[in-house]
Amino acid sequence: IRFIDTPGFQHPREILRQLQGLREETDRIIEVFRERNRDNPAFRQDVELLLPLTRGAGIIYVVDGSRPVRAVDRAEMEILRLTGLPRMAILNSKEDVTDFLDQWKDEFRRTFNIFRVFNAHRATYAERIALLEALKHIDQDRQAVLDTVISAFRKDWAQRNQSCAGIITDMLAECLS
């Protein structure tokens, strides 16, 4: 499993307009959009951003929940919905500002298969595993791969705990002798 952190869309409203027009022509709207705009310098970054989606990537859309939903955010979410790919949204609540959480949740319910509120800076190990577990529910075909990833994380965590315990006991033994 590979996670690719992409920049945001540069021209989401124009992309959305084009994709909506393509829906009547083809089911391959992302591929056709990329083909039609591959030589357009204005869409260079957007064409690159959409490449993993043409290869069947799942989508994890991460937003800052401390600000309100904007029209450009709605355009991005609609683009992602139109792909038809498995989609999860993460409301990254880095700040203690929660004024806009309900607004974001309402938008996510319209567009994504699943969403989670997650603070990457304060998340515990259990919360991180729960996030990976949630990913398994957006696409049944990817469950086995995610089970392997989760198992590897759990094994790594157990090894870290064992190593830390060994270091602590060695230090205690040294202090007491």
Tab-separated table of N, CA, C and O in Angstrom, residues 67-176:
chain	number	residue	atom	x	y	z
A	67	ARG	N	-11.529	26.087	9.743
A	67	ARG	CA	-12.029	27.140	8.870
A	67	ARG	C	-13.340	26.681	8.234
A	67	ARG	O	-13.625	25.488	8.169
A	68	PRO	N	-14.142	27.616	7.756
A	68	PRO	CA	-15.425	27.225	7.154
A	68	PRO	C	-15.245	26.576	5.779
A	68	PRO	O	-14.214	26.736	5.132
A	69	VAL	N	-16.265	25.853	5.363
A	69	VAL	CA	-16.294	25.258	4.024
A	69	VAL	C	-16.477	26.375	3.021
A	69	VAL	O	-17.321	27.254	3.190
A	70	ARG	N	-15.675	26.337	1.946
A	70	ARG	CA	-15.773	27.355	0.892
A	70	ARG	C	-16.294	26.709	-0.385
A	70	ARG	O	-16.310	25.493	-0.517
A	71	ALA	N	-16.670	27.536	-1.327
A	71	ALA	CA	-17.160	27.032	-2.622
A	71	ALA	C	-16.091	26.197	-3.323
A	71	ALA	O	-16.400	25.185	-3.950
A	72	VAL	N	-14.848	26.594	-3.199
A	72	VAL	CA	-13.764	25.854	-3.832
A	72	VAL	C	-13.628	24.461	-3.208
A	72	VAL	O	-13.330	23.480	-3.895
A	73	ASP	N	-13.880	24.344	-1.913
A	73	ASP	CA	-13.854	23.033	-1.253
A	73	ASP	C	-14.959	22.145	-1.801
A	73	ASP	O	-14.742	20.955	-2.060
A	74	ARG	N	-16.128	22.718	-1.981
A	74	ARG	CA	-17.254	21.955	-2.536
A	74	ARG	C	-16.937	21.469	-3.950
A	74	ARG	O	-17.293	20.346	-4.321
A	75	ALA	N	-16.281	22.303	-4.723
A	75	ALA	CA	-15.893	21.899	-6.088
A	75	ALA	C	-14.913	20.730	-6.029
A	75	ALA	O	-15.049	19.754	-6.776
A	76	GLU	N	-13.916	20.812	-5.141
A	76	GLU	CA	-12.952	19.714	-5.002
A	76	GLU	C	-13.645	18.422	-4.601
A	76	GLU	O	-13.382	17.349	-5.158
A	77	MET	N	-14.552	18.514	-3.623
A	77	MET	CA	-15.247	17.315	-3.154
A	77	MET	C	-16.119	16.711	-4.251
A	77	MET	O	-16.211	15.485	-4.373
A	78	GLU	N	-16.731	17.553	-5.059
A	78	GLU	CA	-17.560	17.051	-6.159
A	78	GLU	C	-16.691	16.377	-7.223
A	78	GLU	O	-17.081	15.348	-7.779
A	79	ILE	N	-15.533	16.922	-7.490
A	79	ILE	CA	-14.596	16.272	-8.423
A	79	ILE	C	-14.284	14.872	-7.926
A	79	ILE	O	-14.338	13.897	-8.685
A	80	LEU	N	-13.964	14.763	-6.649
A	80	LEU	CA	-13.610	13.465	-6.082
A	80	LEU	C	-14.806	12.508	-6.104
A	80	LEU	O	-14.649	11.316	-6.360
A	81	ARG	N	-15.998	13.019	-5.869
A	81	ARG	CA	-17.189	12.176	-5.927
A	81	ARG	C	-17.410	11.639	-7.339
A	81	ARG	O	-17.740	10.469	-7.539
A	82	LEU	N	-17.193	12.501	-8.327
A	82	LEU	CA	-17.406	12.102	-9.719
A	82	LEU	C	-16.464	10.995	-10.173
A	82	LEU	O	-16.769	10.292	-11.135
A	83	THR	N	-15.338	10.831	-9.499
A	83	THR	CA	-14.417	9.762	-9.883
A	83	THR	C	-15.030	8.392	-9.659
A	83	THR	O	-14.657	7.431	-10.328
A	84	GLY	N	-15.944	8.297	-8.697
A	84	GLY	CA	-16.540	7.008	-8.377
A	84	GLY	C	-15.619	6.095	-7.590
A	84	GLY	O	-15.968	4.945	-7.322
A	85	LEU	N	-14.465	6.581	-7.211
A	85	LEU	CA	-13.496	5.779	-6.457
A	85	LEU	C	-13.827	5.789	-4.966
A	85	LEU	O	-14.525	6.685	-4.494
A	86	PRO	N	-13.327	4.807	-4.231
A	86	PRO	CA	-13.530	4.811	-2.781
A	86	PRO	C	-12.947	6.084	-2.178
A	86	PRO	O	-11.829	6.478	-2.516
A	87	ARG	N	-13.735	6.714	-1.287
A	87	ARG	CA	-13.325	8.016	-0.751
A	87	ARG	C	-13.532	8.089	0.751
A	87	ARG	O	-14.593	7.745	1.248
A	88	MET	N	-12.521	8.595	1.417
A	88	MET	CA	-12.608	8.866	2.849
A	88	MET	C	-12.162	10.298	3.067
A	88	MET	O	-11.200	10.750	2.455
A	89	ALA	N	-12.867	11.007	3.940
A	89	ALA	CA	-12.467	12.367	4.288
A	89	ALA	C	-11.974	12.375	5.725
A	89	ALA	O	-12.513	11.671	6.584
A	90	ILE	N	-10.938	13.145	5.960
A	90	ILE	CA	-10.402	13.316	7.302
A	90	ILE	C	-10.457	14.791	7.639
A	90	ILE	O	-9.905	15.630	6.923
A	91	LEU	N	-11.134	15.073	8.702
A	91	LEU	CA	-11.248	16.430	9.208
A	91	LEU	C	-10.132	16.601	10.223
A	91	LEU	O	-10.216	16.124	11.348
A	92	ASN	N	-9.056	17.216	9.797
A	92	ASN	CA	-7.883	17.398	10.643
A	92	ASN	C	-8.142	18.583	11.562
A	92	ASN	O	-8.179	19.718	11.116
A	93	SER	N	-8.343	18.286	12.805
A	93	SER	CA	-8.664	19.345	13.767
A	93	SER	C	-7.432	19.670	14.596
A	93	SER	O	-7.337	19.322	15.760
A	94	LYS	N	-6.477	20.316	13.945
A	94	LYS	CA	-5.220	20.670	14.612
A	94	LYS	C	-5.447	21.648	15.751
A	94	LYS	O	-4.778	21.609	16.757
A	95	GLU	N	-6.377	22.519	15.567
A	95	GLU	CA	-6.632	23.569	16.554
A	95	GLU	C	-7.805	23.168	17.437
A	95	GLU	O	-8.514	22.214	17.159
A	96	ASP	N	-8.008	23.923	18.478
A	96	ASP	CA	-9.151	23.684	19.353
A	96	ASP	C	-10.415	24.361	18.829
A	96	ASP	O	-11.452	24.324	19.480
A	97	VAL	N	-10.326	24.964	17.651
A	97	VAL	CA	-11.471	25.637	17.045
A	97	VAL	C	-12.395	24.581	16.447
A	97	VAL	O	-12.006	23.838	15.560
A	98	THR	N	-13.612	24.513	16.965
A	98	THR	CA	-14.564	23.506	16.495
A	98	THR	C	-15.827	24.139	15.911
A	98	THR	O	-16.802	23.450	15.678
A	99	ASP	N	-15.783	25.427	15.664
A	99	ASP	CA	-16.962	26.149	15.172
A	99	ASP	C	-17.487	25.600	13.843
A	99	ASP	O	-18.676	25.713	13.559
A	100	PHE	N	-16.620	25.040	13.035
A	100	PHE	CA	-17.005	24.651	11.676
A	100	PHE	C	-17.122	23.136	11.479
A	100	PHE	O	-17.375	22.676	10.366
A	101	LEU	N	-16.920	22.361	12.538
A	101	LEU	CA	-16.936	20.902	12.401
A	101	LEU	C	-18.265	20.388	11.841
A	101	LEU	O	-18.275	19.547	10.945
A	102	ASP	N	-19.386	20.891	12.348
A	102	ASP	CA	-20.691	20.421	11.865
A	102	ASP	C	-20.899	20.762	10.397
A	102	ASP	O	-21.456	19.963	9.636
A	103	GLN	N	-20.431	21.921	9.982
A	103	GLN	CA	-20.543	22.322	8.575
A	103	GLN	C	-19.767	21.347	7.688
A	103	GLN	O	-20.268	20.895	6.658
A	104	TRP	N	-18.534	21.024	8.097
A	104	TRP	CA	-17.726	20.080	7.330
A	104	TRP	C	-18.364	18.695	7.308
A	104	TRP	O	-18.425	18.034	6.271
A	105	LYS	N	-18.855	18.252	8.458
A	105	LYS	CA	-19.477	16.933	8.519
A	105	LYS	C	-20.668	16.846	7.576
A	105	LYS	O	-20.851	15.823	6.896
A	106	ASP	N	-21.485	17.879	7.527
A	106	ASP	CA	-22.633	17.891	6.610
A	106	ASP	C	-22.179	17.754	5.164
A	106	ASP	O	-22.774	17.014	4.372
A	107	GLU	N	-21.130	18.475	4.797
A	107	GLU	CA	-20.598	18.381	3.425
A	107	GLU	C	-20.047	16.980	3.148
A	107	GLU	O	-20.273	16.421	2.079
A	108	PHE	N	-19.321	16.434	4.100
A	108	PHE	CA	-18.731	15.111	3.910
A	108	PHE	C	-19.794	14.031	3.735
A	108	PHE	O	-19.612	13.098	2.962
A	109	ARG	N	-20.892	14.153	4.453
A	109	ARG	CA	-21.954	13.144	4.340
A	109	ARG	C	-22.515	13.077	2.923
A	109	ARG	O	-23.004	12.044	2.495
A	110	ARG	N	-22.444	14.164	2.184
A	110	ARG	CA	-22.958	14.206	0.809
A	110	ARG	C	-21.991	13.588	-0.199
A	110	ARG	O	-22.398	13.207	-1.289
A	111	THR	N	-20.719	13.554	0.136
A	111	THR	CA	-19.706	13.280	-0.878
A	111	THR	C	-18.845	12.044	-0.638
A	111	THR	O	-18.351	11.457	-1.584
A	112	PHE	N	-18.651	11.651	0.609
A	112	PHE	CA	-17.680	10.604	0.918
A	112	PHE	C	-18.340	9.350	1.468
A	112	PHE	O	-19.413	9.404	2.054
A	113	ASN	N	-17.658	8.220	1.280
A	113	ASN	CA	-18.135	6.957	1.802
A	113	ASN	C	-18.057	6.933	3.331
A	113	ASN	O	-18.881	6.310	3.991
A	114	ILE	N	-17.038	7.593	3.852
A	114	ILE	CA	-16.801	7.605	5.291
A	114	ILE	C	-15.956	8.828	5.619
A	114	ILE	O	-15.199	9.302	4.775
A	115	PHE	N	-16.101	9.338	6.840
A	115	PHE	CA	-15.223	10.432	7.263
A	115	PHE	C	-14.896	10.277	8.734
A	115	PHE	O	-15.617	9.612	9.477
A	116	ARG	N	-13.796	10.863	9.127
A	116	ARG	CA	-13.341	10.817	10.512
A	116	ARG	C	-12.784	12.179	10.901
A	116	ARG	O	-12.175	12.872	10.081
A	117	VAL	N	-12.975	12.522	12.176
A	117	VAL	CA	-12.306	13.684	12.758
A	117	VAL	C	-11.040	13.136	13.389
A	117	VAL	O	-11.068	12.140	14.119
A	118	PHE	N	-9.914	13.763	13.078
A	118	PHE	CA	-8.624	13.204	13.477
A	118	PHE	C	-7.637	14.331	13.699
A	118	PHE	O	-7.503	15.212	12.865
A	119	ASN	N	-6.957	14.301	14.832
A	119	ASN	CA	-5.910	15.277	15.114
A	119	ASN	C	-4.574	14.550	15.008
A	119	ASN	O	-4.190	13.813	15.918
A	120	ALA	N	-3.886	14.753	13.907
A	120	ALA	CA	-2.637	14.039	13.649
A	120	ALA	C	-1.562	14.342	14.683
A	120	ALA	O	-0.683	13.521	14.925
A	121	HIS	N	-1.626	15.502	15.298
A	121	HIS	CA	-0.599	15.880	16.272
A	121	HIS	C	-0.825	15.245	17.642
A	121	HIS	O	0.128	15.049	18.391
A	122	ARG	N	-2.067	14.950	17.972
A	122	ARG	CA	-2.375	14.422	19.302
A	122	ARG	C	-2.885	12.986	19.276
A	122	ARG	O	-3.206	12.431	20.319
A	123	ALA	N	-2.996	12.394	18.114
A	123	ALA	CA	-3.594	11.060	17.999
A	123	ALA	C	-2.750	10.012	18.713
A	123	ALA	O	-1.533	9.998	18.606
A	124	THR	N	-3.449	9.143	19.419
A	124	THR	CA	-2.785	8.027	20.074
A	124	THR	C	-2.548	6.916	19.055
A	124	THR	O	-3.102	6.942	17.945
A	125	TYR	N	-1.785	5.934	19.471
A	125	TYR	CA	-1.559	4.775	18.617
A	125	TYR	C	-2.903	4.116	18.280
A	125	TYR	O	-3.161	3.779	17.125
A	126	ALA	N	-3.774	3.957	19.279
A	126	ALA	CA	-5.076	3.318	19.062
A	126	ALA	C	-5.927	4.112	18.069
A	126	ALA	O	-6.617	3.524	17.226
A	127	GLU	N	-5.869	5.431	18.135
A	127	GLU	CA	-6.629	6.258	17.193
A	127	GLU	C	-6.080	6.128	15.776
A	127	GLU	O	-6.838	6.148	14.799
A	128	ARG	N	-4.785	5.990	15.651
A	128	ARG	CA	-4.182	5.806	14.322
A	128	ARG	C	-4.589	4.454	13.722
A	128	ARG	O	-4.909	4.362	12.535
A	129	ILE	N	-4.587	3.418	14.548
A	129	ILE	CA	-5.020	2.100	14.076
A	129	ILE	C	-6.509	2.143	13.711
A	129	ILE	O	-6.924	1.573	12.698
A	130	ALA	N	-7.303	2.822	14.518
A	130	ALA	CA	-8.745	2.944	14.216
A	130	ALA	C	-8.964	3.638	12.871
A	130	ALA	O	-9.887	3.280	12.131
A	131	LEU	N	-8.119	4.596	12.540
A	131	LEU	CA	-8.230	5.279	11.249
A	131	LEU	C	-7.942	4.297	10.112
A	131	LEU	O	-8.663	4.269	9.104
A	132	LEU	N	-6.917	3.494	10.271
A	132	LEU	CA	-6.617	2.478	9.255
A	132	LEU	C	-7.741	1.446	9.163
A	132	LEU	O	-8.099	1.002	8.069
A	133	GLU	N	-8.301	1.079	10.310
A	133	GLU	CA	-9.432	0.140	10.308
A	133	GLU	C	-10.611	0.737	9.535
A	133	GLU	O	-11.301	0.030	8.795
A	134	ALA	N	-10.843	2.032	9.698
A	134	ALA	CA	-11.944	2.689	8.988
A	134	ALA	C	-11.736	2.636	7.475
A	134	ALA	O	-12.705	2.512	6.714
A	135	LEU	N	-10.497	2.720	7.042
A	135	LEU	CA	-10.202	2.649	5.602
A	135	LEU	C	-10.697	1.333	5.006
A	135	LEU	O	-11.091	1.287	3.842
A	136	LYS	N	-10.669	0.275	5.790
A	136	LYS	CA	-11.091	-1.033	5.282
A	136	LYS	C	-12.557	-1.038	4.876
A	136	LYS	O	-12.971	-1.859	4.075
A	137	HIS	N	-13.329	-0.109	5.400
A	137	HIS	CA	-14.760	-0.124	5.155
A	137	HIS	C	-15.190	0.664	3.916
A	137	HIS	O	-16.372	0.680	3.588
A	138	ILE	N	-14.251	1.295	3.227
A	138	ILE	CA	-14.654	2.022	2.024
A	138	ILE	C	-14.502	1.192	0.755
A	138	ILE	O	-15.065	1.535	-0.273
A	139	ASP	N	-13.731	0.097	0.847
A	139	ASP	CA	-13.565	-0.757	-0.326
A	139	ASP	C	-13.211	-2.165	0.137
A	139	ASP	O	-12.095	-2.422	0.567
A	140	GLN	N	-14.168	-3.054	0.040
A	140	GLN	CA	-14.009	-4.424	0.514
A	140	GLN	C	-12.829	-5.127	-0.168
A	140	GLN	O	-12.165	-5.959	0.446
A	141	ASP	N	-12.538	-4.787	-1.407
A	141	ASP	CA	-11.454	-5.435	-2.143
A	141	ASP	C	-10.077	-5.105	-1.570
A	141	ASP	O	-9.109	-5.792	-1.874
A	142	ARG	N	-9.982	-4.058	-0.773
A	142	ARG	CA	-8.684	-3.646	-0.227
A	142	ARG	C	-8.497	-4.060	1.227
A	142	ARG	O	-7.502	-3.719	1.848
A	143	GLN	N	-9.443	-4.794	1.769
A	143	GLN	CA	-9.373	-5.163	3.175
A	143	GLN	C	-8.150	-6.013	3.504
A	143	GLN	O	-7.494	-5.793	4.523
A	144	ALA	N	-7.834	-6.981	2.662
A	144	ALA	CA	-6.700	-7.866	2.946
A	144	ALA	C	-5.392	-7.082	3.002
A	144	ALA	O	-4.559	-7.313	3.889
A	145	VAL	N	-5.220	-6.166	2.075
A	145	VAL	CA	-3.996	-5.351	2.065
A	145	VAL	C	-3.922	-4.497	3.321
A	145	VAL	O	-2.873	-4.408	3.969
A	146	LEU	N	-5.036	-3.888	3.686
A	146	LEU	CA	-5.052	-3.056	4.890
A	146	LEU	C	-4.856	-3.890	6.149
A	146	LEU	O	-4.212	-3.439	7.099
A	147	ASP	N	-5.379	-5.111	6.169
A	147	ASP	CA	-5.123	-6.000	7.309
A	147	ASP	C	-3.625	-6.264	7.454
A	147	ASP	O	-3.099	-6.289	8.567
A	148	THR	N	-2.943	-6.438	6.326
A	148	THR	CA	-1.492	-6.652	6.354
A	148	THR	C	-0.775	-5.428	6.909
A	148	THR	O	0.135	-5.540	7.735
A	149	VAL	N	-1.188	-4.250	6.471
A	149	VAL	CA	-0.585	-2.997	6.954
A	149	VAL	C	-0.823	-2.835	8.457
A	149	VAL	O	0.093	-2.527	9.224
A	150	ILE	N	-2.051	-3.051	8.885
A	150	ILE	CA	-2.391	-2.905	10.302
A	150	ILE	C	-1.609	-3.905	11.141
A	150	ILE	O	-1.081	-3.570	12.205
A	151	SER	N	-1.489	-5.117	10.657
A	151	SER	CA	-0.710	-6.138	11.363
A	151	SER	C	0.756	-5.720	11.490
A	151	SER	O	1.370	-5.895	12.545
A	152	ALA	N	1.307	-5.147	10.437
A	152	ALA	CA	2.702	-4.678	10.475
A	152	ALA	C	2.865	-3.548	11.488
A	152	ALA	O	3.856	-3.512	12.236
A	153	PHE	N	1.899	-2.628	11.538
A	153	PHE	CA	1.966	-1.545	12.524
A	153	PHE	C	1.890	-2.096	13.947
A	153	PHE	O	2.619	-1.653	14.831
A	154	ARG	N	1.006	-3.057	14.164
A	154	ARG	CA	0.861	-3.645	15.508
A	154	ARG	C	2.138	-4.373	15.917
A	154	ARG	O	2.572	-4.283	17.070
A	155	LYS	N	2.736	-5.094	14.986
A	155	LYS	CA	3.980	-5.807	15.271
A	155	LYS	C	5.096	-4.805	15.602
A	155	LYS	O	5.850	-4.986	16.562
A	156	ASP	N	5.190	-3.737	14.822
A	156	ASP	CA	6.195	-2.698	15.067
A	156	ASP	C	5.984	-2.064	16.442
A	156	ASP	O	6.933	-1.831	17.182
A	157	TRP	N	4.729	-1.777	16.791
A	157	TRP	CA	4.411	-1.160	18.082
A	157	TRP	C	4.815	-2.092	19.230
A	157	TRP	O	5.393	-1.658	20.221
A	158	ALA	N	4.520	-3.378	19.086
A	158	ALA	CA	4.883	-4.354	20.124
A	158	ALA	C	6.403	-4.424	20.279
A	158	ALA	O	6.917	-4.492	21.403
A	159	GLN	N	7.125	-4.390	19.152
A	159	GLN	CA	8.588	-4.417	19.208
A	159	GLN	C	9.133	-3.163	19.884
A	159	GLN	O	10.085	-3.228	20.663
A	160	ARG	N	8.535	-2.023	19.604
A	160	ARG	CA	8.966	-0.774	20.244
A	160	ARG	C	8.739	-0.834	21.758
A	160	ARG	O	9.598	-0.422	22.542
A	161	ASN	N	7.574	-1.333	22.155
A	161	ASN	CA	7.282	-1.453	23.583
A	161	ASN	C	8.258	-2.416	24.265
A	161	ASN	O	8.746	-2.135	25.361
A	162	GLN	N	8.539	-3.530	23.613
A	162	GLN	CA	9.490	-4.505	24.157
A	162	GLN	C	10.882	-3.885	24.279
A	162	GLN	O	11.558	-4.046	25.294
A	163	SER	N	11.298	-3.157	23.278
A	163	SER	CA	12.608	-2.500	23.303
A	163	SER	C	12.681	-1.470	24.426
A	163	SER	O	13.679	-1.409	25.163
A	164	CYS	N	11.625	-0.659	24.561
A	164	CYS	CA	11.594	0.352	25.631
A	164	CYS	C	11.635	-0.306	27.003
A	164	CYS	O	12.342	0.161	27.911
A	165	ALA	N	10.895	-1.393	27.157
A	165	ALA	CA	10.898	-2.101	28.440
A	165	ALA	C	12.297	-2.626	28.752
A	165	ALA	O	12.755	-2.549	29.904
A	166	GLY	N	12.972	-3.127	27.738
A	166	GLY	CA	14.341	-3.618	27.933
A	166	GLY	C	15.290	-2.500	28.346
A	166	GLY	O	16.127	-2.669	29.240
A	167	ILE	N	15.160	-1.362	27.701
A	167	ILE	CA	16.009	-0.206	28.038
A	167	ILE	C	15.755	0.241	29.476
A	167	ILE	O	16.687	0.496	30.239
A	168	ILE	N	14.498	0.292	29.861
A	168	ILE	CA	14.144	0.723	31.218
A	168	ILE	C	14.680	-0.252	32.260
A	168	ILE	O	15.260	0.152	33.273
A	169	THR	N	14.509	-1.554	32.010
A	169	THR	CA	15.015	-2.530	32.990
A	169	THR	C	16.534	-2.512	33.064
A	169	THR	O	17.108	-2.662	34.151
A	170	ASP	N	17.196	-2.345	31.928
A	170	ASP	CA	18.660	-2.229	31.947
A	170	ASP	C	19.109	-1.012	32.746
A	170	ASP	O	20.060	-1.084	33.529
A	171	MET	N	18.426	0.111	32.572
A	171	MET	CA	18.768	1.327	33.308
A	171	MET	C	18.514	1.157	34.801
A	171	MET	O	19.316	1.575	35.637
A	172	LEU	N	17.396	0.512	35.149
A	172	LEU	CA	17.109	0.270	36.562
A	172	LEU	C	18.161	-0.645	37.187
A	172	LEU	O	18.618	-0.407	38.309
A	173	ALA	N	18.510	-1.692	36.449
A	173	ALA	CA	19.532	-2.623	36.957
A	173	ALA	C	20.863	-1.891	37.179
A	173	ALA	O	21.538	-2.101	38.180
A	174	GLU	N	21.218	-1.027	36.250
A	174	GLU	CA	22.470	-0.273	36.364
A	174	GLU	C	22.412	0.687	37.556
A	174	GLU	O	23.374	0.809	38.316
A	175	CYS	N	21.295	1.354	37.728
A	175	CYS	CA	21.135	2.294	38.853
A	175	CYS	C	21.170	1.590	40.195
A	175	CYS	O	21.670	2.139	41.186
A	176	LEU	N	20.626	0.394	40.257
A	176	LEU	CA	20.530	-0.314	41.533
A	176	LEU	C	21.790	-1.106	41.875
A	176	LEU	O	21.928	-1.577	43.004
